[in-house]
JSON list of C-alpha atoms in Angstrom, two decimals:
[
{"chain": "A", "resi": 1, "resn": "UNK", "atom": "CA", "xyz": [10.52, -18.35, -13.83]},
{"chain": "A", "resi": 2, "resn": "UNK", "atom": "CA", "xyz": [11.82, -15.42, -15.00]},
{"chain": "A", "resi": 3, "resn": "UNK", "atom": "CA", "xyz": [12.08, -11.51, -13.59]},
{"chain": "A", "resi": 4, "resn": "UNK", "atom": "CA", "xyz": [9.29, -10.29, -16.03]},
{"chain": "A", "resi": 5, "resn": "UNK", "atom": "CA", "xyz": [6.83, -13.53, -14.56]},
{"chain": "A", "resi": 6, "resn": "UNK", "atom": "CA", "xyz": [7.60, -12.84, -10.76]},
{"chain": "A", "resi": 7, "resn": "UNK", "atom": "CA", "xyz": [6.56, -9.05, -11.56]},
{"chain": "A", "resi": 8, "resn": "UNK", "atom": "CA", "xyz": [3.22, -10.14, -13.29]},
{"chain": "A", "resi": 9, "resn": "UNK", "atom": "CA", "xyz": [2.32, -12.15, -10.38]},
{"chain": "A", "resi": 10, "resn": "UNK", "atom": "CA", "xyz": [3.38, -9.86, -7.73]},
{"chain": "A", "resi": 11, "resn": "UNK", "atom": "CA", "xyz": [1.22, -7.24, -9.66]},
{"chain": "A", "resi": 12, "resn": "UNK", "atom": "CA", "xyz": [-1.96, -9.58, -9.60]},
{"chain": "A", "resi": 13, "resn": "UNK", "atom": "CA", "xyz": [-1.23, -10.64, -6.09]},
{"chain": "A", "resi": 14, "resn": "UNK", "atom": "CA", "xyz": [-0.91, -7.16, -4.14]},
{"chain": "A", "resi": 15, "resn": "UNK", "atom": "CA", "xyz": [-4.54, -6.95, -6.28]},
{"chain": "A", "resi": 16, "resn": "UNK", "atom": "CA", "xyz": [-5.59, -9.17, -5.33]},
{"chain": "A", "resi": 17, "resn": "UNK", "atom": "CA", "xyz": [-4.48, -8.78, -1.34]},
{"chain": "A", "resi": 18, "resn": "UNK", "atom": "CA", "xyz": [-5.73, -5.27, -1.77]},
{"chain": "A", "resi": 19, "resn": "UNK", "atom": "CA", "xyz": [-9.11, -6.27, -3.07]},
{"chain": "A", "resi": 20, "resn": "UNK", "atom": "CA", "xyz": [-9.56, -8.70, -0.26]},
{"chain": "A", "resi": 21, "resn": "UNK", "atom": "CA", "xyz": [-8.73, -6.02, 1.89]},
{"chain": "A", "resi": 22, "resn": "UNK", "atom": "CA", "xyz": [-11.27, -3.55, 0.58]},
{"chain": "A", "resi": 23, "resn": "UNK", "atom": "CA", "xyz": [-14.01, -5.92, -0.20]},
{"chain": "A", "resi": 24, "resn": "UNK", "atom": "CA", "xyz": [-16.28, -5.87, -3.09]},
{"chain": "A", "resi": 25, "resn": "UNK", "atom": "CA", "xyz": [-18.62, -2.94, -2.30]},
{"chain": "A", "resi": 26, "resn": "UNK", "atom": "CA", "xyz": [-15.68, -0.77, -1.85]},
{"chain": "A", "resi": 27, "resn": "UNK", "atom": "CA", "xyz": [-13.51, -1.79, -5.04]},
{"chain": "A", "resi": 28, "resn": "UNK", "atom": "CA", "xyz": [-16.74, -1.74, -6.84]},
{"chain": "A", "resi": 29, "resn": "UNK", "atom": "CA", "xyz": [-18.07, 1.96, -6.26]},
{"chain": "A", "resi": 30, "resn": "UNK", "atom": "CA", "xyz": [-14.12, 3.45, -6.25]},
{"chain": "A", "resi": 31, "resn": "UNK", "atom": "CA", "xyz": [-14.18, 2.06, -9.58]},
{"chain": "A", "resi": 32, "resn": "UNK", "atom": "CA", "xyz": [-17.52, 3.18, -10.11]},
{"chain": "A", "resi": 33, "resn": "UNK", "atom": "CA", "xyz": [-16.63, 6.71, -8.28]},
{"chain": "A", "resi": 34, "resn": "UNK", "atom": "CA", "xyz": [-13.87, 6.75, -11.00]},
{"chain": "A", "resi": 35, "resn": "UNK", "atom": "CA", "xyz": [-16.31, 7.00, -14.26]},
{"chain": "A", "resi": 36, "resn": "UNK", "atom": "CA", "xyz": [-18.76, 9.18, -12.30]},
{"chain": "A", "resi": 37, "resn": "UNK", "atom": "CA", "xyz": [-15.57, 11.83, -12.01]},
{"chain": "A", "resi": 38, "resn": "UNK", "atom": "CA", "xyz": [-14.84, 11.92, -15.08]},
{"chain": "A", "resi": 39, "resn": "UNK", "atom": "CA", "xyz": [-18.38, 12.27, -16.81]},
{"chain": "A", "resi": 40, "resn": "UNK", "atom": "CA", "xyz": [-19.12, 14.76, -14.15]},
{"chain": "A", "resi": 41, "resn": "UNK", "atom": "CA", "xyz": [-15.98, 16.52, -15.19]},
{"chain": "A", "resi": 42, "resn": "UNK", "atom": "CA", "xyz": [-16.50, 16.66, -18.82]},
{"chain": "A", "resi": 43, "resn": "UNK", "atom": "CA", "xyz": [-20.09, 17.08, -18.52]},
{"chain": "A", "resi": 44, "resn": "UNK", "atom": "CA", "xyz": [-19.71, 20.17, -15.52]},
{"chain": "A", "resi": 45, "resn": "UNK", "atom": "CA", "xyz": [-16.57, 21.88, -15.54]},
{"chain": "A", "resi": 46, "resn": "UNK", "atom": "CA", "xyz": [-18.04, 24.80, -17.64]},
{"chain": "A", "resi": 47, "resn": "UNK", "atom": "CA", "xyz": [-20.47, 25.27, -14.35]},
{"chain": "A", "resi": 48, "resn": "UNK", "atom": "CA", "xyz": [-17.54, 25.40, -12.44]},
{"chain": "A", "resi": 49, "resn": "UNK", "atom": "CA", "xyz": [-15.23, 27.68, -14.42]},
{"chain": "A", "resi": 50, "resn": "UNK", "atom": "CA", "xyz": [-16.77, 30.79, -12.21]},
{"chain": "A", "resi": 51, "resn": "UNK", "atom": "CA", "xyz": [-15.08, 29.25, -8.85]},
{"chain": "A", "resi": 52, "resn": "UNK", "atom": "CA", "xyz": [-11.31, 29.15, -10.52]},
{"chain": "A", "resi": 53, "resn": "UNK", "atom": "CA", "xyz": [-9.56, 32.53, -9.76]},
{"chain": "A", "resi": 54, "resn": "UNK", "atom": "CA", "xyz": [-9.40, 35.05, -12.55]},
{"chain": "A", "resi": 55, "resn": "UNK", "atom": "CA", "xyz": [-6.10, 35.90, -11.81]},
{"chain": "A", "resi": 56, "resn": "UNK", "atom": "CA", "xyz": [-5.28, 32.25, -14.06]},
{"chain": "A", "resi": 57, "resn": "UNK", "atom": "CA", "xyz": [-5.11, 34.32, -17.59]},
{"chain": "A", "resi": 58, "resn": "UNK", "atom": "CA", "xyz": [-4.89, 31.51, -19.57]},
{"chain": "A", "resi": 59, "resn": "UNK", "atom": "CA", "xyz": [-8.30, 30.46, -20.20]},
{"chain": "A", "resi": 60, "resn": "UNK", "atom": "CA", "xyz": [-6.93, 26.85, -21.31]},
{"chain": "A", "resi": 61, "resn": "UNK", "atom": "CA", "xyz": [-5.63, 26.47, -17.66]},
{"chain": "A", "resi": 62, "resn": "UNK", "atom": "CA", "xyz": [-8.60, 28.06, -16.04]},
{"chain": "A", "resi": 63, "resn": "UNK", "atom": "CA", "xyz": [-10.34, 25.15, -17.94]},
{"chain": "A", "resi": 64, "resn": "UNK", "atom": "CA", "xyz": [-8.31, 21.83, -16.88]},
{"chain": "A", "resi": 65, "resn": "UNK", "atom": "CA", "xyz": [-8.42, 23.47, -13.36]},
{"chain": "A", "resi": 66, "resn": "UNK", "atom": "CA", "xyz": [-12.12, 23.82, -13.25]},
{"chain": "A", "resi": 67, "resn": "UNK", "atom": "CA", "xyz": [-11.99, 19.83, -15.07]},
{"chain": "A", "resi": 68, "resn": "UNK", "atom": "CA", "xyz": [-9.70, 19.08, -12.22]},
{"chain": "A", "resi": 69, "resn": "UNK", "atom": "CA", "xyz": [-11.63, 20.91, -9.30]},
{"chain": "A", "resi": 70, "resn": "UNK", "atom": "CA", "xyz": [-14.76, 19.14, -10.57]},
{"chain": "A", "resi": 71, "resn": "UNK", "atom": "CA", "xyz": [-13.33, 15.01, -10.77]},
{"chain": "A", "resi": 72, "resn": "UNK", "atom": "CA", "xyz": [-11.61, 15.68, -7.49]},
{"chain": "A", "resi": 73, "resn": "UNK", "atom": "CA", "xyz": [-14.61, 16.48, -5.70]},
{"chain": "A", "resi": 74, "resn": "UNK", "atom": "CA", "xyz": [-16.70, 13.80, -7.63]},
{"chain": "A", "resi": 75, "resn": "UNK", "atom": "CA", "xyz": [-14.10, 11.10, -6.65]},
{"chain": "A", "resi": 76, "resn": "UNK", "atom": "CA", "xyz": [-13.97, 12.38, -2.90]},
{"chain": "A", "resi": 77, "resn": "UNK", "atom": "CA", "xyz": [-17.52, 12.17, -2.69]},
{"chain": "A", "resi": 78, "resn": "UNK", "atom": "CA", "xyz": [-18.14, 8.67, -4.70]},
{"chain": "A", "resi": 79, "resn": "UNK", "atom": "CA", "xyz": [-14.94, 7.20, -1.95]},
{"chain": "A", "resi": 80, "resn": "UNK", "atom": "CA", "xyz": [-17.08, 8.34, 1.02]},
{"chain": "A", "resi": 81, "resn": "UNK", "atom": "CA", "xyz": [-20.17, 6.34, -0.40]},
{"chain": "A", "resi": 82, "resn": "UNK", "atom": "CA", "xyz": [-17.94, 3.68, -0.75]},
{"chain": "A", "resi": 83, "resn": "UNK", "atom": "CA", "xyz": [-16.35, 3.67, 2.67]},
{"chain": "A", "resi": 84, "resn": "UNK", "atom": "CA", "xyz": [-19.97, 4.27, 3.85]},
{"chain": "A", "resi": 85, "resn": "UNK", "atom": "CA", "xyz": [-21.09, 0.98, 2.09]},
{"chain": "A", "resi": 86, "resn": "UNK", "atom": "CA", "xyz": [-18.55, -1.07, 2.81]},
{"chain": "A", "resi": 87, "resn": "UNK", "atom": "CA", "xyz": [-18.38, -0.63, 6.33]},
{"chain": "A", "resi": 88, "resn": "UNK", "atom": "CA", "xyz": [-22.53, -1.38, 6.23]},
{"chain": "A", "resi": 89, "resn": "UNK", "atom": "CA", "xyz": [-21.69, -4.56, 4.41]},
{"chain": "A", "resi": 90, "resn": "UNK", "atom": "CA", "xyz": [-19.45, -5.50, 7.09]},
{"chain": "A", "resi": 91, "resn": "UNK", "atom": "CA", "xyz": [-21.88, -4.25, 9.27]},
{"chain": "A", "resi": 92, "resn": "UNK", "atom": "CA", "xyz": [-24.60, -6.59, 8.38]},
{"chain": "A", "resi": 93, "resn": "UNK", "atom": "CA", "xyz": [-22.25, -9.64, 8.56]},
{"chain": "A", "resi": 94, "resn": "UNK", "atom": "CA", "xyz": [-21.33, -10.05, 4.50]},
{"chain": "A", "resi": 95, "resn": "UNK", "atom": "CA", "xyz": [-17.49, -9.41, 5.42]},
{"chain": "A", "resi": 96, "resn": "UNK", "atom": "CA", "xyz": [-16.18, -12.56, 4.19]},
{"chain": "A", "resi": 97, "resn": "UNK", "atom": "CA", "xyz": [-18.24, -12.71, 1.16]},
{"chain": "A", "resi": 98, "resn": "UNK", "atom": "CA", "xyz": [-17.71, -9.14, 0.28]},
{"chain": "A", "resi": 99, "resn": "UNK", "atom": "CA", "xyz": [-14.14, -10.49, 1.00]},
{"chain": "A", "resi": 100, "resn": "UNK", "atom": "CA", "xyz": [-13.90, -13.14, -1.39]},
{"chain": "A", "resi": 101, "resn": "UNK", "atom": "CA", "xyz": [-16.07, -11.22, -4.04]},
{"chain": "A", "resi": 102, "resn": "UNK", "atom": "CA", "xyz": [-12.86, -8.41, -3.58]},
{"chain": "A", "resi": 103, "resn": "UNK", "atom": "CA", "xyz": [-10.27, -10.99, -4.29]},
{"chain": "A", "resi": 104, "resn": "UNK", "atom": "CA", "xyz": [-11.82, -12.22, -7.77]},
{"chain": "A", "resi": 105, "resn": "UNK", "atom": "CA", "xyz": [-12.35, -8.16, -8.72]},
{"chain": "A", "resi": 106, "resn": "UNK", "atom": "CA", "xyz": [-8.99, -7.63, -7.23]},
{"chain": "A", "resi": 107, "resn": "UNK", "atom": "CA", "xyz": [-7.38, -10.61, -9.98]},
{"chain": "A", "resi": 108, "resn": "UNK", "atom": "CA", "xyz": [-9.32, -9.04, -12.44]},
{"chain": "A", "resi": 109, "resn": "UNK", "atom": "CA", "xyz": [-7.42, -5.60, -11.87]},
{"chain": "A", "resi": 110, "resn": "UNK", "atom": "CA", "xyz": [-4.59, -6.79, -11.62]},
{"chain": "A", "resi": 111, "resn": "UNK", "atom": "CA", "xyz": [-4.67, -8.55, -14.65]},
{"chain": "A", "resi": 112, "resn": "UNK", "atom": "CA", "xyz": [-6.26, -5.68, -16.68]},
{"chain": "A", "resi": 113, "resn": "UNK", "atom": "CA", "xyz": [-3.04, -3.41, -14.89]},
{"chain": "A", "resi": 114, "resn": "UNK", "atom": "CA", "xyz": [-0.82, -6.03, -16.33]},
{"chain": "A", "resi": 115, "resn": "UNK", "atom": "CA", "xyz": [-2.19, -6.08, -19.64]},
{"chain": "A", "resi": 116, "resn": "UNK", "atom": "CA", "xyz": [-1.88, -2.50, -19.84]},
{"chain": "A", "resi": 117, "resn": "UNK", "atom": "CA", "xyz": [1.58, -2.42, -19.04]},
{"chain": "A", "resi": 118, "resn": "UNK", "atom": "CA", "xyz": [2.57, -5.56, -21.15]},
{"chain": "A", "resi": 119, "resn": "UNK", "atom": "CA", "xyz": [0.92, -3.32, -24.25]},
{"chain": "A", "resi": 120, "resn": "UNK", "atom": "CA", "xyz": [2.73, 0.04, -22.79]},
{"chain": "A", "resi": 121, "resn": "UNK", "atom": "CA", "xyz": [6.41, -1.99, -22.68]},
{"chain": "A", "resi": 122, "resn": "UNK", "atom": "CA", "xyz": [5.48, -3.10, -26.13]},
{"chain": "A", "resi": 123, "resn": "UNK", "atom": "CA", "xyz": [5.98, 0.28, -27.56]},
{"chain": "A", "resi": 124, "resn": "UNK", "atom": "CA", "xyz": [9.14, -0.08, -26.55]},
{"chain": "A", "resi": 125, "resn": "UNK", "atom": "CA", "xyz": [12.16, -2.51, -27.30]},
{"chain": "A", "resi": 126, "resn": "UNK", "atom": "CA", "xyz": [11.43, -4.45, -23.79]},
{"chain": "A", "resi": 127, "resn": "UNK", "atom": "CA", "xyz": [9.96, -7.24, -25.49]},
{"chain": "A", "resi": 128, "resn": "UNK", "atom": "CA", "xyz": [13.70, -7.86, -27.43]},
{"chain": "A", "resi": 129, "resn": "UNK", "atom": "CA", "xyz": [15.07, -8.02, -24.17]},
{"chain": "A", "resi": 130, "resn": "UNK", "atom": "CA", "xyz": [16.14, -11.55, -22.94]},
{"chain": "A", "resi": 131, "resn": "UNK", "atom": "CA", "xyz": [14.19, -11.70, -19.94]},
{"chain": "A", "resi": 132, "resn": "UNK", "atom": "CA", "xyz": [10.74, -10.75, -21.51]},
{"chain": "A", "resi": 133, "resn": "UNK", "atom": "CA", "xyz": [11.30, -13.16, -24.46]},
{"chain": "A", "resi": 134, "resn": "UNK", "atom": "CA", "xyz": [12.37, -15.90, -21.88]},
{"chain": "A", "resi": 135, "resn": "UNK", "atom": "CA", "xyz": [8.76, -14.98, -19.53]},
{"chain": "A", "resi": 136, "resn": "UNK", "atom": "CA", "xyz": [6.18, -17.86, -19.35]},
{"chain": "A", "resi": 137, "resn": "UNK", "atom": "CA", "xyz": [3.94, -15.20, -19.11]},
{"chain": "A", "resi": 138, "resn": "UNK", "atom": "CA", "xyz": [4.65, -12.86, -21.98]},
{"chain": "A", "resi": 139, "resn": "UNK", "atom": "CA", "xyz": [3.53, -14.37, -24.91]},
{"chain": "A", "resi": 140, "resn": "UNK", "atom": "CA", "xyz": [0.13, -14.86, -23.34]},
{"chain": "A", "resi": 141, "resn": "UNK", "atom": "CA", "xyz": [0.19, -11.40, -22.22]},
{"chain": "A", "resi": 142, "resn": "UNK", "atom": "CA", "xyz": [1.52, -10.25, -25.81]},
{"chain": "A", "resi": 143, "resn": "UNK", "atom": "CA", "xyz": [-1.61, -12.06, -27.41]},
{"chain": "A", "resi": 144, "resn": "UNK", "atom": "CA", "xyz": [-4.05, -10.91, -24.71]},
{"chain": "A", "resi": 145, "resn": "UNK", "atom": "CA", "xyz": [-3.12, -7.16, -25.67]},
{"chain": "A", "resi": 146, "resn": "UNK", "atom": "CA", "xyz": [-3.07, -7.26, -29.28]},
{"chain": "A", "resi": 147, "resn": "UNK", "atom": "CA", "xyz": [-6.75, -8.75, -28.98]},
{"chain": "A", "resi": 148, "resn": "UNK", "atom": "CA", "xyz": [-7.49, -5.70, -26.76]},
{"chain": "A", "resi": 149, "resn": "UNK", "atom": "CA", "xyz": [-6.04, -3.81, -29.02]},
{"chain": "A", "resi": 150, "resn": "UNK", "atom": "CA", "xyz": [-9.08, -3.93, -31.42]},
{"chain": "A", "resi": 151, "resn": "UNK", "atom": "CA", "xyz": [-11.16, -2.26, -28.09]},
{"chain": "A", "resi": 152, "resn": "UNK", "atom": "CA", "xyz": [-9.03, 0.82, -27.79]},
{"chain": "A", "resi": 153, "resn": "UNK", "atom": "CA", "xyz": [-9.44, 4.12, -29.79]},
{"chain": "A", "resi": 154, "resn": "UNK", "atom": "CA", "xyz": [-7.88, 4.25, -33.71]},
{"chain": "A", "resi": 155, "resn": "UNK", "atom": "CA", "xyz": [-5.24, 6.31, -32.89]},
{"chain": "A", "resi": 156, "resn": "UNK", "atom": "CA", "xyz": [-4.24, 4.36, -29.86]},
{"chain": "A", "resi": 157, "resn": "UNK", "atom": "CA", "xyz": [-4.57, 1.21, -31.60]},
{"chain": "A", "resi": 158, "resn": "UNK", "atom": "CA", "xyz": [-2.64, 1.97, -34.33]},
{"chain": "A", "resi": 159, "resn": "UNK", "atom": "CA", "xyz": [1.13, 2.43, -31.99]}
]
């Protein structure tokens, strides 16, 4: 076992752990809190552009900080709910289930983090390196990310 396969499983393991720790409901609607940001952010920043200071001249700053403003309240809001509704899971006795639900969404993250950063290093030259080659785990991982590859955007895909 190599450097590169203790990392991938330490990666899917601390997911794991943390999804466990969280439970379901929680890693669920953080996830879910995530997407809400951001289409609240690219669908309301313009309404929010009055609250950012005019002393910011540059009206492409003023912009990313009303964009910014507007997915940091949306994610503070959507990790209340969460924390709300996890603790009311827990609350009506579904803590081990919303336990063990949290472990198989925290593998899944974990995974989907290592896939990303399998297809990051392999922009690179990691994957000449001796150690990657050598990995149980990275021609697996290698495949697994070229066949996401066709899911990404053109321009992405195409690196």
């Amino acid at each position: 076992m190599s450097f590169f396969d203790i990392a991938v499983l330490v990666v899917i393991v601390l997911s794991a752990l943390l999804g466990w720790w969280r439970g379901f409901m929680y890693e669920l609607f953080s996830l879910l809190g995530w997407i809400a940001a951001y289409i609240a952010a690219t669908t309301m920043s313009d309404q929010a552009l009055p609250y950012i200071p005019e002393a910011i001249k540059v009206e492409s700053i003023r912009s990313a900080a009303a964009f910014a403003l507007v997915f940091v309240v949306t994610l503070i809001l959507a990790a209340v709910f969460a924390w709300g509704l996890s603790k009311l899971t827990k609350f009506a006795g579904l803590g081990g289930v919303d336990g063990k639900f949290g472990i198989m969404f925290g593998v899944l993250r974990g995974v989907l983090v290592v896939l990303a950063l399998v297809w990051i290093g392999g922009l690179t030259s990691l994957p000449e390196q001796s150690w990657w080659k050598d990995a149980w785990t990275s021609k697996p991982l290698h495949q697994a990310a070229m066949y996401a590859r066709d899911y990404l955007p053109t321009q992405t895909a195409q690196r």
